[in-house]
mmCIF file of C-alpha atoms in Angstrom:
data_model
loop_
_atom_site.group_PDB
_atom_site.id
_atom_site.type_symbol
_atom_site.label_atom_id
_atom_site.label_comp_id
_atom_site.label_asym_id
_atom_site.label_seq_id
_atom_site.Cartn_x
_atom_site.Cartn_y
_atom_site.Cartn_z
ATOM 1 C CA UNK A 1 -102.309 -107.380 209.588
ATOM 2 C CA UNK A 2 -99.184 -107.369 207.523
ATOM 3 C CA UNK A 3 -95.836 -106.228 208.512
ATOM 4 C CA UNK A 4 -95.687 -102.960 206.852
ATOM 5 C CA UNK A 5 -99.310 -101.816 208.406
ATOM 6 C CA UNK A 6 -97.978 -101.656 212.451
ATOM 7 C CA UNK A 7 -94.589 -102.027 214.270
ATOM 8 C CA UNK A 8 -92.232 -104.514 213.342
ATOM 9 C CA UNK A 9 -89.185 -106.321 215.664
ATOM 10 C CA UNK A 10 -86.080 -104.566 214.049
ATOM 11 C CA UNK A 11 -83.760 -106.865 216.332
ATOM 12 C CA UNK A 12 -81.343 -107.915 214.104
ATOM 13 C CA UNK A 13 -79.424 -110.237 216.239
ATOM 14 C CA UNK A 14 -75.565 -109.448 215.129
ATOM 15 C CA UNK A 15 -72.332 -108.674 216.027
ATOM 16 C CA UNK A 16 -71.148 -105.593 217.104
ATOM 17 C CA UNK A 17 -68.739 -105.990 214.580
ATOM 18 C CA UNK A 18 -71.465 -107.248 211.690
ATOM 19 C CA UNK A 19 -73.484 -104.662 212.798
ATOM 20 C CA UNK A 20 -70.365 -101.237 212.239
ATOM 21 C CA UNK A 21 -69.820 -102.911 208.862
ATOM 22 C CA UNK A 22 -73.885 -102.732 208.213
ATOM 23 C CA UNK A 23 -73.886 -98.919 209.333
ATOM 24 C CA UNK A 24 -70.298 -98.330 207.243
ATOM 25 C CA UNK A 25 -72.061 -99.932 204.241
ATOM 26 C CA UNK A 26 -75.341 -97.965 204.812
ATOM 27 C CA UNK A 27 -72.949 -94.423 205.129
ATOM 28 C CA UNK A 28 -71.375 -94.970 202.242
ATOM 29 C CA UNK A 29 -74.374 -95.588 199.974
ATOM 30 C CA UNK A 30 -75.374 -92.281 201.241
ATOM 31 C CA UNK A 31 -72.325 -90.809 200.608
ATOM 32 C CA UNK A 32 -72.280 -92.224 196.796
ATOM 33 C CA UNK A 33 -75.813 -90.416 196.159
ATOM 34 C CA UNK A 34 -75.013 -86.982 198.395
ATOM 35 C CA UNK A 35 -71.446 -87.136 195.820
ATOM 36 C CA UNK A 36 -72.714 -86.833 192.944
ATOM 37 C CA UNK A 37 -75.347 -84.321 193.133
ATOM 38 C CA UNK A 38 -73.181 -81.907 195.418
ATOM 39 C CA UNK A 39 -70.402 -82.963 192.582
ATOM 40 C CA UNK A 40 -73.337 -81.601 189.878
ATOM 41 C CA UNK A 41 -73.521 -78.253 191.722
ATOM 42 C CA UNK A 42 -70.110 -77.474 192.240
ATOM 43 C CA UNK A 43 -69.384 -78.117 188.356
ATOM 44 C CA UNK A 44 -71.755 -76.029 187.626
ATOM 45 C CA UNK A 45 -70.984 -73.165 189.632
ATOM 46 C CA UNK A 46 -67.169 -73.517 188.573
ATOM 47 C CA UNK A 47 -68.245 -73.130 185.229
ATOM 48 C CA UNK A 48 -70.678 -70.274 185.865
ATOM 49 C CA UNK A 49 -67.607 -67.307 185.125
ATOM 50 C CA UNK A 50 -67.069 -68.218 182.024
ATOM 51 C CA UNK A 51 -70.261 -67.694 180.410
ATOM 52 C CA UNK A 52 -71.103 -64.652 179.126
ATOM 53 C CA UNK A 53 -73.908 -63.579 181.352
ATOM 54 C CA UNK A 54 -71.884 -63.412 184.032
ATOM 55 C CA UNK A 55 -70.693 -59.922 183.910
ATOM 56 C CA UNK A 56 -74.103 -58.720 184.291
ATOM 57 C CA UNK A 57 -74.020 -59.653 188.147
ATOM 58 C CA UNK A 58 -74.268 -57.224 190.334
ATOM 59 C CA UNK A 59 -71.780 -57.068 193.490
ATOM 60 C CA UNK A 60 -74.176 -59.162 195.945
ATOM 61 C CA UNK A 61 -74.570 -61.374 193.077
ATOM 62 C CA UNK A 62 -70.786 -61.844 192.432
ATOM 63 C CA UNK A 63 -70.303 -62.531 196.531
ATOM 64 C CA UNK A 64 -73.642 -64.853 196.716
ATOM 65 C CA UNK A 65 -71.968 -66.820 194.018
ATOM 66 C CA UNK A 66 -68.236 -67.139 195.064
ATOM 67 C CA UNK A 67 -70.411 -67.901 199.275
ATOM 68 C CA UNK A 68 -72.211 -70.927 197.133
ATOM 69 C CA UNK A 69 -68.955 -72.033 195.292
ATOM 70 C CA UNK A 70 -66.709 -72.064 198.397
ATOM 71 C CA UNK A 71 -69.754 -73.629 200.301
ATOM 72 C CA UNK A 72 -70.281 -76.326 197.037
ATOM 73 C CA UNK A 73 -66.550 -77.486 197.050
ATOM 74 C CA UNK A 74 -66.860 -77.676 201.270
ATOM 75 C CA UNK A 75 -69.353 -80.656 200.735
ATOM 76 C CA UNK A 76 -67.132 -82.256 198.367
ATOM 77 C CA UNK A 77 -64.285 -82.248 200.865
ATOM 78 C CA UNK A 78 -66.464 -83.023 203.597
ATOM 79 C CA UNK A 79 -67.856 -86.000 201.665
ATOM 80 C CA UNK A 80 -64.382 -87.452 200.784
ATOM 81 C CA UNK A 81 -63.695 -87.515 204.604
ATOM 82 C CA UNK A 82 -65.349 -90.857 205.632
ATOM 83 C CA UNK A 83 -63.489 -92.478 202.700
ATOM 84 C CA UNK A 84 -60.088 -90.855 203.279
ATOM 85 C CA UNK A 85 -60.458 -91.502 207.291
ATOM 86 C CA UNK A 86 -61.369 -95.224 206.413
ATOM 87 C CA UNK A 87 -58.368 -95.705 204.578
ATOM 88 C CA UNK A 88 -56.105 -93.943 206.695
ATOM 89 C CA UNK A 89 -57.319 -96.305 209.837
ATOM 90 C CA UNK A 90 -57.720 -99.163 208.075
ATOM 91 C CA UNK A 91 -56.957 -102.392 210.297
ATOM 92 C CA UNK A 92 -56.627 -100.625 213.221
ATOM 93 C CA UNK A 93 -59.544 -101.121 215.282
ATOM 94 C CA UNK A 94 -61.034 -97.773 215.350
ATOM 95 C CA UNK A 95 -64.356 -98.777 212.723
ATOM 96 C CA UNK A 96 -66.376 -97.671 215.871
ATOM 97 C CA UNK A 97 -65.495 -94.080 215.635
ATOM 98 C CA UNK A 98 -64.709 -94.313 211.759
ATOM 99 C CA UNK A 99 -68.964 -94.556 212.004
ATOM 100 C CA UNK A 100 -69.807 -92.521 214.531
ATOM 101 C CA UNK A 101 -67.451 -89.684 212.975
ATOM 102 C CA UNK A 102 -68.828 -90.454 209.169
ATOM 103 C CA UNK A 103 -72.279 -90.139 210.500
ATOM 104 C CA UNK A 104 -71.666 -86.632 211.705
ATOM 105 C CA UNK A 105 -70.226 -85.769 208.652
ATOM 106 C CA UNK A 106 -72.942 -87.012 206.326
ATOM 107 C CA UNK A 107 -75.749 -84.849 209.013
ATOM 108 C CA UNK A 108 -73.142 -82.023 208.248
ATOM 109 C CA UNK A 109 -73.318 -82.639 204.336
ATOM 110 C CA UNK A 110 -76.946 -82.748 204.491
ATOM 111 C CA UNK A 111 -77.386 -79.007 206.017
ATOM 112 C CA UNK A 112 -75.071 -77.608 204.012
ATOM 113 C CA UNK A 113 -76.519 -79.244 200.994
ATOM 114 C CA UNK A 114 -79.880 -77.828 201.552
ATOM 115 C CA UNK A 115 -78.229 -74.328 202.629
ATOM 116 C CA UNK A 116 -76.505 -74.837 199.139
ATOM 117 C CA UNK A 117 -79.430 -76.010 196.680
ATOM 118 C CA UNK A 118 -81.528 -72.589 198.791
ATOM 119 C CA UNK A 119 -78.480 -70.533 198.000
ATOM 120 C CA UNK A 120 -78.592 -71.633 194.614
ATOM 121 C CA UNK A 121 -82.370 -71.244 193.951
ATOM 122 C CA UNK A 122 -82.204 -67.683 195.606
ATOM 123 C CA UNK A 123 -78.820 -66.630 192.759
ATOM 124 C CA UNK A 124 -81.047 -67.802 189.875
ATOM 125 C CA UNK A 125 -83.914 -66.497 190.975
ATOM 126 C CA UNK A 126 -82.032 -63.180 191.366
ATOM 127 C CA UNK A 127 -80.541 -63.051 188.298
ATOM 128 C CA UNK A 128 -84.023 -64.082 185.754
ATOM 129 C CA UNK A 129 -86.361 -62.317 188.172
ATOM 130 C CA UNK A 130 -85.088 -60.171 191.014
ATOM 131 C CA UNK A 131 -83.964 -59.853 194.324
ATOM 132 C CA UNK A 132 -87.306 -60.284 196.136
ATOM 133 C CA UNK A 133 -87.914 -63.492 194.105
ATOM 134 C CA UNK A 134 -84.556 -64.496 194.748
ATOM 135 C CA UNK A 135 -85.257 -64.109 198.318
ATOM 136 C CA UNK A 136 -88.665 -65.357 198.398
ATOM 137 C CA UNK A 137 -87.963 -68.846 196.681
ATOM 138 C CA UNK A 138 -84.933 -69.357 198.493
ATOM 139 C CA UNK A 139 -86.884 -68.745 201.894
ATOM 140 C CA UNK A 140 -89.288 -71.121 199.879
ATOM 141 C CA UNK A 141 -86.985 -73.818 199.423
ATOM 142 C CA UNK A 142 -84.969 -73.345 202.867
ATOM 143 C CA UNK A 143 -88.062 -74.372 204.668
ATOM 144 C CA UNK A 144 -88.805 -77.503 201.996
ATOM 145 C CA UNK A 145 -85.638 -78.507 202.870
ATOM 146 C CA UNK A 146 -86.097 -77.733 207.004
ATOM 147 C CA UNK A 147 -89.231 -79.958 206.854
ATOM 148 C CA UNK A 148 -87.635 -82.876 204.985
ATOM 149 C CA UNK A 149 -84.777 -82.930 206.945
ATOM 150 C CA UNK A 150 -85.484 -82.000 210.307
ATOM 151 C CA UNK A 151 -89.535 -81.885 211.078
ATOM 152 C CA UNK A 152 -90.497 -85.026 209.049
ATOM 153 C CA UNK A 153 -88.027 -87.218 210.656
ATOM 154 C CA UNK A 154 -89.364 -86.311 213.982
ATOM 155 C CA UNK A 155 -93.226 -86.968 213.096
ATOM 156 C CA UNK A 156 -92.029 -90.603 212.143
ATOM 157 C CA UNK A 157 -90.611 -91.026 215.297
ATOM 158 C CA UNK A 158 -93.231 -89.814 217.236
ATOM 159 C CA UNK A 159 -95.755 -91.641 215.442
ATOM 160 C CA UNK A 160 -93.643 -94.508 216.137
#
């Protein structure tokens, strides 16, 4: 039986502080990927007003978009955190909760980029087909997104 057919000995065998540097490294990688596409979104939806189509949205429209654009440029914060908090601590003994507080915030960033990419789905959808669709493929993707981030994870571990 090879390794990746049945359990394998994650013991690592490292420091404490080899092992925070591991997780800070691991957190940031994340951070790099969840960056750039929550960077995508927010461009786009800053540039959304100034094409000409835009007029044609209706009043929920107009308030769905400006909820997605404040919510788009939250993640983008949010995301800078770890980094800023790093460098703000730096040398000062604290990488323990510099992880454990960049962890949170990445979980955080992860919800509210699947409430975002739903919310966004559910504004185009709107606007080419109608509300229902909007609603309905939103929904659609809102529970894509549920199962990938929240039910999946637990069927690993329980099959674990």
């Amino acid at each position: 039986m090879s390794e990746a057919d049945g359990p394998t000995d994650y013991a690592r065998h490292e420091t404490r502080a080899a092992q925070l540097d591991r997780n800070w490294n691991e957190i940031l990688q994340e951070i790099r990927v969840l960056q750039t596409g929550s960077q995508i979104v927010a461009a786009f939806l800053i540039v959304l007003p100034f094409q000409s189509r835009f007029e044609i949205l209706d009043a929920f429209q107009v308030g769905w978009y400006l909820g997605l654009l404040v919510l788009a440029l939250l993640i983008v914060a949010l995301l800078l955190a770890p980094v800023s908090m790093h460098r703000s601590l730096f040398r000062r003994r604290v990488k323990d909760d510099i992880v454990t507080a960049s962890n949170r915030i990445v979980k955080l960033a992860l919800v509210m980029l699947g409430l975002l990419l739903a919310g966004v789905v559910l504004l185009i959808f709107d606007v080419v087909v109608g509300r229902g669709a909007g609603i309905a493929a939103g929904a659609v993707l809102l529970t894509i997104v549920l199962c990938l981030q929240v039910v999946y994870p637990r069927v690993m571990v329980a099959r674990s």
